[in-house]
CSV table of C-alpha atoms in Angstrom, one decimal:
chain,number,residue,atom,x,y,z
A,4,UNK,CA,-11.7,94.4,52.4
A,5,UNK,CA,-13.0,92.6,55.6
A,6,UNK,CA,-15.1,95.5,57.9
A,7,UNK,CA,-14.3,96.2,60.8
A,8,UNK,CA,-17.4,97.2,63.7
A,9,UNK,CA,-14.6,98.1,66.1
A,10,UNK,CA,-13.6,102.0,66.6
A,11,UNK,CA,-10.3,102.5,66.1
A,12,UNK,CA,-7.4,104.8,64.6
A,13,UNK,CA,-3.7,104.6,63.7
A,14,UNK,CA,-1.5,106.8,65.2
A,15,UNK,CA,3.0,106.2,63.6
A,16,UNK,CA,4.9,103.9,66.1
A,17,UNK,CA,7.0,107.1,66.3
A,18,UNK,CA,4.6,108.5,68.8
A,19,UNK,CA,5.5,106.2,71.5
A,20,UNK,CA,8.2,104.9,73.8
A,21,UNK,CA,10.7,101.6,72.7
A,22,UNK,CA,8.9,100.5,76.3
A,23,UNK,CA,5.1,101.2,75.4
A,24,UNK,CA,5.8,99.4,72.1
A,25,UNK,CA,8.0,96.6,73.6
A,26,UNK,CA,5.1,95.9,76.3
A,27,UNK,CA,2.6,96.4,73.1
A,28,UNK,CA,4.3,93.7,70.9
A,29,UNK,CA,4.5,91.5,74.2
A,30,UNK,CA,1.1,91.3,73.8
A,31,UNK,CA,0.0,90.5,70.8
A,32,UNK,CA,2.4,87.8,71.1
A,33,UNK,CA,1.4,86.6,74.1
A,34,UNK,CA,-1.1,83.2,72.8
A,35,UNK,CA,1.6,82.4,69.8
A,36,UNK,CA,3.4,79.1,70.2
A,37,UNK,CA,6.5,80.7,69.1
A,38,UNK,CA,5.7,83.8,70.8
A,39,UNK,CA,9.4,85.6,70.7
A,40,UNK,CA,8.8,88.1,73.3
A,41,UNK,CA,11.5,90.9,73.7
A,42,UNK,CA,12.2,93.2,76.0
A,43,UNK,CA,13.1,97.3,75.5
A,44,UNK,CA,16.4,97.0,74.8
A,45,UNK,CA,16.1,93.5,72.1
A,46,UNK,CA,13.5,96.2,70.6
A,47,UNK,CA,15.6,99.0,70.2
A,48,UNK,CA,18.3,96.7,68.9
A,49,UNK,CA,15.7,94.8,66.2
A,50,UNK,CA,14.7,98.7,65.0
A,51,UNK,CA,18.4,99.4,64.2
A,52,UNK,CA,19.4,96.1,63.1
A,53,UNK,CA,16.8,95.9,60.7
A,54,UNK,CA,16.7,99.7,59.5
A,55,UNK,CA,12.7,99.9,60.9
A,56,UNK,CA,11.3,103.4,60.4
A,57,UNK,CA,8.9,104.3,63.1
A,58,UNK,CA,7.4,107.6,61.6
A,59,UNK,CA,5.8,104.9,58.3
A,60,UNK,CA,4.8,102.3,61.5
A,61,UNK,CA,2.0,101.9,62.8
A,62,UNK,CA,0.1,101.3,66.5
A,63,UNK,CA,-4.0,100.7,66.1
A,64,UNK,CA,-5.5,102.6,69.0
A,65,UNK,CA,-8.7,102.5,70.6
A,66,UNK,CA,-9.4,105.3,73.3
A,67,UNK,CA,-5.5,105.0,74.1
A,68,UNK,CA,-5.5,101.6,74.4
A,69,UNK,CA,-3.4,100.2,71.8
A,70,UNK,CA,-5.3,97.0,69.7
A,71,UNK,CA,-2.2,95.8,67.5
A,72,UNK,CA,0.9,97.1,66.1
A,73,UNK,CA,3.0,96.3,62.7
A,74,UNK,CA,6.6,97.9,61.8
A,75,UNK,CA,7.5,98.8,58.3
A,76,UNK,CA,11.4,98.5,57.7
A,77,UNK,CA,12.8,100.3,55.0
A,78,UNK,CA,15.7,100.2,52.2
A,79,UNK,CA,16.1,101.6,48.9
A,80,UNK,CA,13.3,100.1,46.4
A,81,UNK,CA,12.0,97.6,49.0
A,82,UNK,CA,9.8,97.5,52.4
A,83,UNK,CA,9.0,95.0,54.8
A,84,UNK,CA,6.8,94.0,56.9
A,85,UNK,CA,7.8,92.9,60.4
A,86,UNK,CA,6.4,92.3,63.7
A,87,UNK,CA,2.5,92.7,63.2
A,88,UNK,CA,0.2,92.1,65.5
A,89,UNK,CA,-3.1,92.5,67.4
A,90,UNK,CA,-4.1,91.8,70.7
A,91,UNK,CA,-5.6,88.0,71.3
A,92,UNK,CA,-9.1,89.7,72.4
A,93,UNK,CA,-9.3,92.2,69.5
A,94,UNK,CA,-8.7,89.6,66.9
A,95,UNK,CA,-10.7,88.8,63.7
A,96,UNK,CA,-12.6,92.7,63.4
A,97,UNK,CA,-10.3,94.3,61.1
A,98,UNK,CA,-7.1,95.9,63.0
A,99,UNK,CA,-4.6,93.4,61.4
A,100,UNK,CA,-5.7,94.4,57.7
A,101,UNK,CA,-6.1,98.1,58.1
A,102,UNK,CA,-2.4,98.2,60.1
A,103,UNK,CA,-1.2,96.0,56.9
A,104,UNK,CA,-2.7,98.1,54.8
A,105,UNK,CA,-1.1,101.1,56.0
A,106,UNK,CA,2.2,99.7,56.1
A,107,UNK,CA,1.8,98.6,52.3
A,108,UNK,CA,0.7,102.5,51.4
A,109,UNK,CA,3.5,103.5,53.5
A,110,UNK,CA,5.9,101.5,51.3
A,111,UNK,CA,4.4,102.6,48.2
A,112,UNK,CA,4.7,106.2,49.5
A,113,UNK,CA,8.2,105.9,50.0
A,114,UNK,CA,8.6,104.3,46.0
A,115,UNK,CA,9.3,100.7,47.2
A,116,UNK,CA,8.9,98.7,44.1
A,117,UNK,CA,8.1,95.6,46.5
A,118,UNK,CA,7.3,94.8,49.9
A,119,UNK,CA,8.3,91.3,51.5
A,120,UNK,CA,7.5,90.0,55.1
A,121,UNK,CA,7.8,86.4,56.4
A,122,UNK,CA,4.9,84.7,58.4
A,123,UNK,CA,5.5,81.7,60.4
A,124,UNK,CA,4.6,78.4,58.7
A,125,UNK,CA,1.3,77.2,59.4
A,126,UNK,CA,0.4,80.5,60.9
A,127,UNK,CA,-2.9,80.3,58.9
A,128,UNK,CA,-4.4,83.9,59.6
A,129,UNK,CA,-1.5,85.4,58.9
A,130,UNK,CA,-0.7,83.6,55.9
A,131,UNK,CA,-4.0,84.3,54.6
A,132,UNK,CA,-4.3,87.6,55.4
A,133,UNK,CA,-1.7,88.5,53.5
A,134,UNK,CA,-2.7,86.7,50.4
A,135,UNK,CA,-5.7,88.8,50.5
A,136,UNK,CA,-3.1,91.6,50.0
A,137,UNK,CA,-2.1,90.1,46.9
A,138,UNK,CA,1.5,88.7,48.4
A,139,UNK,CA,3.0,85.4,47.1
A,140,UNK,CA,5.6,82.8,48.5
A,141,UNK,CA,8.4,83.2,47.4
A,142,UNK,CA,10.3,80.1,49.4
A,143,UNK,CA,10.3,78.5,52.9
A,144,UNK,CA,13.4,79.9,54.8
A,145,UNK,CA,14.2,77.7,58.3
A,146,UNK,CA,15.1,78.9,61.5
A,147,UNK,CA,18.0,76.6,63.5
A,148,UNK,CA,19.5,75.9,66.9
A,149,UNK,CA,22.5,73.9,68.0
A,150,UNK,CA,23.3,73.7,71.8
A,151,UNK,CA,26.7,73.9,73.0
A,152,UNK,CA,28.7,70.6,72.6
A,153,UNK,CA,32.1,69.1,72.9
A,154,UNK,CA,34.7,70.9,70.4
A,155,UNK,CA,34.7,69.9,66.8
A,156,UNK,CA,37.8,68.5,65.2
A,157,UNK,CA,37.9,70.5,62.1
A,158,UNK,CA,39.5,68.4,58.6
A,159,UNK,CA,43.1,69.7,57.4
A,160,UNK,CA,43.0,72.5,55.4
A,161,UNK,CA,44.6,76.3,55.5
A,162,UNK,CA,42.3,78.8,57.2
A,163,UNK,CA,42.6,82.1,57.5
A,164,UNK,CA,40.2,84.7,59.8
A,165,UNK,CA,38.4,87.7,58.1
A,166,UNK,CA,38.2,90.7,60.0
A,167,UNK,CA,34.7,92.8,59.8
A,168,UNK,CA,35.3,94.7,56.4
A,169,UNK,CA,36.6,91.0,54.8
A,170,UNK,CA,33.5,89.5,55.6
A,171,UNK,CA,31.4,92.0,55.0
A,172,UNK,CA,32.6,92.2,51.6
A,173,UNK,CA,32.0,88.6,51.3
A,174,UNK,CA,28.7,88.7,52.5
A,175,UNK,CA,27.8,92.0,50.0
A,176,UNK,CA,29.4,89.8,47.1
A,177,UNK,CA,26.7,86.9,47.4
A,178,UNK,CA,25.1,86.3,44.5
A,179,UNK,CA,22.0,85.1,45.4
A,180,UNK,CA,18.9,86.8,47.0
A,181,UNK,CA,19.0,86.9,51.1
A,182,UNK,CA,16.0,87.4,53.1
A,183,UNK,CA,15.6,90.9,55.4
A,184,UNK,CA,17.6,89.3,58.4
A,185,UNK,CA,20.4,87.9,56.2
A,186,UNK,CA,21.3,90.8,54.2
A,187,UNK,CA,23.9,92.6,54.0
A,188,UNK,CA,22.5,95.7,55.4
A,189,UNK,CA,21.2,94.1,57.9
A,190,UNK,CA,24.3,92.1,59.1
A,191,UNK,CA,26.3,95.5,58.6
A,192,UNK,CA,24.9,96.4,62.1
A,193,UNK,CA,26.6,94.1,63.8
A,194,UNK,CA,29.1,94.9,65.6
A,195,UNK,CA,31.1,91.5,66.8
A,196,UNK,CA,30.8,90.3,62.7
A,197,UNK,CA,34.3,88.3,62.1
A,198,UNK,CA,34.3,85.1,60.2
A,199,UNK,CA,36.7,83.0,58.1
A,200,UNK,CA,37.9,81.7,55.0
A,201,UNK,CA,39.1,77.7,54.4
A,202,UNK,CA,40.7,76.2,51.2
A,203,UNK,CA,40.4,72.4,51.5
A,204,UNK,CA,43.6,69.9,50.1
A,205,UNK,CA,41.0,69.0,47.2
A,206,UNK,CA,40.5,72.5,46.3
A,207,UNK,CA,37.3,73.2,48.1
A,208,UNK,CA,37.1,76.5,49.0
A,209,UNK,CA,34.4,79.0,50.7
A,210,UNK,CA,33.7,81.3,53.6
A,211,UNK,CA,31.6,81.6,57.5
A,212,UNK,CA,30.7,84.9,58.7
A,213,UNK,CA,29.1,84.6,62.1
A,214,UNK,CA,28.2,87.3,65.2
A,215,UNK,CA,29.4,86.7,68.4
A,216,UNK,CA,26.7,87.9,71.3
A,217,UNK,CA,28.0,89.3,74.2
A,218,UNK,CA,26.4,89.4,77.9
A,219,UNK,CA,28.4,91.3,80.8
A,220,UNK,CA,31.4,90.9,78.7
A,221,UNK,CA,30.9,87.3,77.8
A,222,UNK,CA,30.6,85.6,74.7
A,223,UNK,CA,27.4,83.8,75.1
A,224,UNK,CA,25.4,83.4,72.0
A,225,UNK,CA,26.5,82.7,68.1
A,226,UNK,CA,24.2,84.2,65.7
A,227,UNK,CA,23.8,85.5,62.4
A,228,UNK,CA,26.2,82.3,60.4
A,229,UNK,CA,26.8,83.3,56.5
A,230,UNK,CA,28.6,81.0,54.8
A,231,UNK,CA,29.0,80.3,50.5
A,232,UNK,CA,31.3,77.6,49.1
A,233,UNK,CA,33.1,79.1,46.3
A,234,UNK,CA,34.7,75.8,45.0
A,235,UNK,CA,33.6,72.1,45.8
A,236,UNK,CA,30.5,70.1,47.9
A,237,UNK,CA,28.8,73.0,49.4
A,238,UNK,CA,27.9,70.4,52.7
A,239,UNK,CA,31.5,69.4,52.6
A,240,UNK,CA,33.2,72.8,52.4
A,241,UNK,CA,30.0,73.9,54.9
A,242,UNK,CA,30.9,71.2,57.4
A,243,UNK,CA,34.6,72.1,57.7
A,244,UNK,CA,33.7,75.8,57.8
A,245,UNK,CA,31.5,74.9,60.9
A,246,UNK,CA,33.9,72.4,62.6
A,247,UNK,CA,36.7,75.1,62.5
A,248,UNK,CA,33.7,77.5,64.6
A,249,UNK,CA,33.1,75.0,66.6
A,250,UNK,CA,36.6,74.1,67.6
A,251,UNK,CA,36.9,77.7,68.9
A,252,UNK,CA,33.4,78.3,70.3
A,253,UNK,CA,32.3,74.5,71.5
A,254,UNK,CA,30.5,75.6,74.2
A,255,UNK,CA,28.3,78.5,72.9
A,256,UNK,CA,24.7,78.5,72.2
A,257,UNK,CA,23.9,79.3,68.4
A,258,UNK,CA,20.5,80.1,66.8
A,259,UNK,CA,20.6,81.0,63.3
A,260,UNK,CA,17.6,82.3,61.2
A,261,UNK,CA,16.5,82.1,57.9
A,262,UNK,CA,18.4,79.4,56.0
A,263,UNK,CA,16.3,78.9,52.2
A,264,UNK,CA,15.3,75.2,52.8
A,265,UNK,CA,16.7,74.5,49.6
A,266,UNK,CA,20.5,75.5,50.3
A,267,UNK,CA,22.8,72.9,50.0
A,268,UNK,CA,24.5,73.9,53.2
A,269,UNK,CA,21.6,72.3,55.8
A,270,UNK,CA,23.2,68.7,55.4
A,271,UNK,CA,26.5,70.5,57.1
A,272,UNK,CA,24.3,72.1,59.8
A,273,UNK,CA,22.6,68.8,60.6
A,274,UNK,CA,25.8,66.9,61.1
A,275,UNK,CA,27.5,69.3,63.4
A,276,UNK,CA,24.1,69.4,65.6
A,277,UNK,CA,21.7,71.9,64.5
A,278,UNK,CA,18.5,70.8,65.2
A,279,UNK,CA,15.5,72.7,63.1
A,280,UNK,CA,13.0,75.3,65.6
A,281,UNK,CA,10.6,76.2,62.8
A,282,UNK,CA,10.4,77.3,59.4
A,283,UNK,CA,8.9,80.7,58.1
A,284,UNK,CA,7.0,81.2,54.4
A,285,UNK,CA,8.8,84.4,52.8
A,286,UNK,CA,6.3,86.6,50.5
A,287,UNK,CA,6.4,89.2,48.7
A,288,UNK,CA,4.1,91.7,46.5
A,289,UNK,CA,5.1,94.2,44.1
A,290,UNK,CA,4.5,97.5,44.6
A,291,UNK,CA,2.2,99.4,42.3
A,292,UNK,CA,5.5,101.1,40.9
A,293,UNK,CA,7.1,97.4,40.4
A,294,UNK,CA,5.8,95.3,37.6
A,295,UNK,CA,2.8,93.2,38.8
A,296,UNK,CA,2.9,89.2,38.6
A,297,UNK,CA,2.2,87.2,35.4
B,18,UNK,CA,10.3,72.6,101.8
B,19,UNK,CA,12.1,73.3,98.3
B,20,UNK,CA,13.2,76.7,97.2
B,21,UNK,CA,11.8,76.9,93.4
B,22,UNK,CA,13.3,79.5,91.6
B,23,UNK,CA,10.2,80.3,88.1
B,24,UNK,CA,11.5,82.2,85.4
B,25,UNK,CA,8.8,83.2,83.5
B,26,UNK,CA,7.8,86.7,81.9
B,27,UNK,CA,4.4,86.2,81.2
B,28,UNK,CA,2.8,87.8,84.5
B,29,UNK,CA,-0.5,85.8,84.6
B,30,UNK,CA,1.6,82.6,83.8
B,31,UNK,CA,4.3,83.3,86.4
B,32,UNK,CA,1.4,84.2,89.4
B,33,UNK,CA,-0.1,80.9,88.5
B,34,UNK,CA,3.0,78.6,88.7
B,35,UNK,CA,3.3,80.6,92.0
B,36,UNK,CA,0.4,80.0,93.4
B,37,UNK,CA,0.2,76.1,92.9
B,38,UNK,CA,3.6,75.6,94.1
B,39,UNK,CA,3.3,77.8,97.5
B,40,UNK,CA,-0.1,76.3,98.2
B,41,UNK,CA,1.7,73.1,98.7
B,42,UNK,CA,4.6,74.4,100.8
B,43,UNK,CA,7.1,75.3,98.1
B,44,UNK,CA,9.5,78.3,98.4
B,45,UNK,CA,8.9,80.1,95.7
B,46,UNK,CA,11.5,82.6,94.1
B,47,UNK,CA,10.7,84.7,91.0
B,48,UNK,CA,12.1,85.9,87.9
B,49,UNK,CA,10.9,87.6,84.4
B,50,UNK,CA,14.2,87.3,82.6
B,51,UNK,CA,17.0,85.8,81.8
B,52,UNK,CA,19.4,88.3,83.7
B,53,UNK,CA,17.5,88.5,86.5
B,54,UNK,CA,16.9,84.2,87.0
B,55,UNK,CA,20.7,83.8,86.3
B,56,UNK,CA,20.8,86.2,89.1
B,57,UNK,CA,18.6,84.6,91.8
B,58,UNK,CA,19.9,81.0,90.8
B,59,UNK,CA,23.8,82.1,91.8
B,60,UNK,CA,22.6,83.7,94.5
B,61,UNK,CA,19.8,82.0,96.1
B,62,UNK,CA,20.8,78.2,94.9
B,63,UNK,CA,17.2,76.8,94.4
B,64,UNK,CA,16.6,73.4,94.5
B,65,UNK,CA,14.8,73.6,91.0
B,66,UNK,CA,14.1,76.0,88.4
B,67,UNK,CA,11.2,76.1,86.2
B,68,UNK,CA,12.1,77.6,83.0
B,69,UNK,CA,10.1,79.3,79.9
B,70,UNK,CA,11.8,78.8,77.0
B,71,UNK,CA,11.0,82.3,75.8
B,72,UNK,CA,12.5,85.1,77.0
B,73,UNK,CA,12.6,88.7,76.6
B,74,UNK,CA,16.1,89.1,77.1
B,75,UNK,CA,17.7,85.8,76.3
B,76,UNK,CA,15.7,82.5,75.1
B,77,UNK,CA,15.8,80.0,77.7
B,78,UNK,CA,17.9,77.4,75.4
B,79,UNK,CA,21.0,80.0,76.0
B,80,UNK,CA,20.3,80.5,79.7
B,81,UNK,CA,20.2,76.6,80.2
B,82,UNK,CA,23.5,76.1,78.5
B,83,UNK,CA,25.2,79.2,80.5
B,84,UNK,CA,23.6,77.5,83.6
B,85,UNK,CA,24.9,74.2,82.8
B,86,UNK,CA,28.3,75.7,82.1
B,87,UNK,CA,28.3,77.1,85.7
B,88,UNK,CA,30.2,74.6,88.4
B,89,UNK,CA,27.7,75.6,91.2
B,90,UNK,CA,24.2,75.3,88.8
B,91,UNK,CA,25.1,72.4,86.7
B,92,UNK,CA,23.8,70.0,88.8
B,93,UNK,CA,20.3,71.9,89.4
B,94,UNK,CA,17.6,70.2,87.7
B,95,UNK,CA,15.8,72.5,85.3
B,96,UNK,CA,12.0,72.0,84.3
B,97,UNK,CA,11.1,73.7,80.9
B,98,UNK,CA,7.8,74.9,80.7
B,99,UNK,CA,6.4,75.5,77.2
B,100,UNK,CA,4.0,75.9,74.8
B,101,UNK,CA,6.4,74.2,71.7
B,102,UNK,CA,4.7,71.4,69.8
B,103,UNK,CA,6.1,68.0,71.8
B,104,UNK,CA,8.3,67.2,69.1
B,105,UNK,CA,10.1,70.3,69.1
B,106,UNK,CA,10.3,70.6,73.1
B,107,UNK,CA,11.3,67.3,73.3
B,108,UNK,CA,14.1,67.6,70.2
B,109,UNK,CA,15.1,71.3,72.5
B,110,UNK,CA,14.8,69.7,76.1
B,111,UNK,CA,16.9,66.8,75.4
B,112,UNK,CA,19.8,68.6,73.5
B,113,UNK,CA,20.4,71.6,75.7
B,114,UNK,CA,20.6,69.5,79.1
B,115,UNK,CA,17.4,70.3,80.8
B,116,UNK,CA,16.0,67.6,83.2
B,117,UNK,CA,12.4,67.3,81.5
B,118,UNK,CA,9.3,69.7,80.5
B,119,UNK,CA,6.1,70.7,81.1
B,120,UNK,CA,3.8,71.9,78.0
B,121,UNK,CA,1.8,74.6,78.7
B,122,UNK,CA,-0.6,75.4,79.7
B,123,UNK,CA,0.0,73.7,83.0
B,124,UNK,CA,-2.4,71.7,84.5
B,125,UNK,CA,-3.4,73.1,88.2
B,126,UNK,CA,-4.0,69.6,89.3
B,127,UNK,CA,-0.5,68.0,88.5
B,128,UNK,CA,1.7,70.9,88.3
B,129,UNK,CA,3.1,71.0,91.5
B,130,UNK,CA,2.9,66.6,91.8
B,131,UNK,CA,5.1,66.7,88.1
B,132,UNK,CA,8.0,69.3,89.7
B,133,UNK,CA,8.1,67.0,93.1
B,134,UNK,CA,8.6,64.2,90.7
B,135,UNK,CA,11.6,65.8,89.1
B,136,UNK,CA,13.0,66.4,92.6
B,137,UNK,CA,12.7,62.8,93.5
B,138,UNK,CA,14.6,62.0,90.4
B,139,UNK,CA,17.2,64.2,91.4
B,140,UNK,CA,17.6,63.2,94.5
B,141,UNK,CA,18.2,59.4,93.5
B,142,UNK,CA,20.1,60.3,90.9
């Protein structure tokens, strides 16, 4: 364990206002070339959204000053690790370990079997700091954006809209593993969740869940996209699942996160104009009550 | 002179955009977030907008396709300013209908000279 020569303690995130630990993230952020920065309100929303417990995280403090913060979110068997950081200044002397730290015996306290995070790729201190914590890759997920654009023309087919419990019993009936931000717990916060279902002539056959964002009253951001071909070319059935969004929502801004670079959907993204903003390296490490790597 | 409406939430980044446009006569008009730049840009009309791409309300990408979905801001040119590897700012600039960018940091010495060029542009169409 790296020492650290700088005087500091950890005090639960719990302690403080949604503001102090808004400006505090802000912060830490502040030098990063994706630097996300939030503001109260995206915070609160991101602690509810994501189920993030603030008694298990934790702000480093030194004489009141807070150094660096990490969040721990938290569902049954499994923790993660979200939104760690340390002040540009205080960097390098030990903070971000001993706040990782914690949030790893926080997860073990509550009988996680594993924790998982994501760090951004090629974010090299991070990445390696968390090796040192005995984490692995598990898979590169990507992060996309499409701008708004002239409506799509959508193929023939019969298409039928799912309400929010239809589609969020699609989205809980996926078989394969979603990250944090695309699970189903997750997207079960959401409140403007609707989606729908398409059977092509040739059979093809699958589903798109997405969330509508509303400002003042106006739609003004698509987020949040799920989609699974149940039948057929996944980027054939994806493509006329995302012409038929973009017929009704041509000229709304959507940014999507957390796509597995390997899903056979991407191809559908591309063509109807997503453009890639970065990709994350998901890890995980099993708990010492889950069974450790071979 | 030009009214130049920065929307930018880092403080020290904002004062400094600020600074080197009003030392050469610019208007300057100010805004940390999304809402509030939306805000001053129906109201006040600027004859520019500089624009980070991150927000802490809404990312810049949305706010420039609202803006460009406006009748009365369409037409205002919009400078991103950025940190994004060139690639990426160029691939982002490009698609959401912003006039051009500026990677940051900026550069004291050419800051306010690059915005006067985009205005030139504008006005010649």
């Amino acid at each position: 364990m790296p020492v650290t020569d700088l005087p500091f303690q950890l005090a639960p995130a719990s302690r403080f206002t949604i503001e102090q630990l808004t400006a505090a993230y802000n912060q830490t952020r502040v030098d990063y070339l994706v630097p996300m920065p939030m503001n109260a309100a995206r915070l609160a929303e991101y602690i509810q959204h994501y189920d993030v417990d603030l008694e298990r995280s934790a702000v480093a403090l030194a004489d009141e000053q807070m150094l660096g913060l990490g969040m721990l979110g938290v569902r049954p068997g499994c923790a993660w690790i979200t939104r760690l950081g340390v002040l540009p200044g205080k960097r390098r002397r030990g903070v971000g370990w001993v706040l990782s730290q914690a949030l790893l015996a926080a997860g073990d306290e509550l009988g996680a079997e594993r924790t998982i995070l994501e760090v951004i790729k090629n974010n090299t201190p991070a990445y390696n700091l968390f090796l040192k914590h005995g984490f692995e890759v598990t898979r590169e997920l990507v992060v996309l954006r499409r701008p708004p654009g002239p409506p799509a023309h959508p193929p023939p087919g019969e298409a039928r809209a799912l309400g929010r419990a239809e589609a969020l019993a699609r989205l809980a009936a996926r078989p394969d593993p979603q990250s944090w931000i695309t699970g189903t717990e997750s997207l079960a916060h959401l409140e403007h969740l609707t989606g729908i279902q398409l059977v092509l002539p040739d059979g093809g056959r699958g589903w798109l869940v997405w969330q509508v964002q509303m400002f003042r009253g106006f739609p003004l951001l698509l987020s949040h996209l799920a989609l699974r071909t149940e039948q057929g070319d996944p980027a054939r059935v994806g493509n006329a699942l995302l012409a038929h969004l973009y017929q009704q929502y041509p000229d709304l801004d959507t940014h999507t996160e957390n796509f597995p670079a390997q899903d056979p959907h991407l191809p559908a993204f591309f063509d109807m104009g997503f453009m890639e903003s970065f990709r994350r390296l998901e890890m995980h490490r099993l708990n010492r009550r889950g069974e450790h790597p071979t | 002179m030009p009214k130049i409406l920065v929307i930018e939430d880092n403080p020290d980044s904002a004062e400094l955009e600020k600074r080197v446009l009003a030392a050469k006569g610019y208007e300057v008009l100010e805004a940390p977030d999304a809402e509030t730049g939306l805000q001053l840009a129906v109201d006040q009309h600027p004859d520019a907008i500089v624009l980070d791409l991150g927000l802490p309300d809404a990312d810049g990408q949305t706010l420039v396709g609202w803006m460009r979905r406006v009748p009365a801001l369409a037409h205002i040119p919009i400078i991103a300013c950025t940190a994004w590897p060139e690639e990426t700012a160029r691939k982002m600039v490009e698609a959401y209908g912003c006039d051009g960018y500026i990677r940051k940091p900026i550069s004291v010495a050419t800051f306010a000279e690059q915005i006067a060029a985009y205005l030139r542009l504008a006005k010649t169409g």
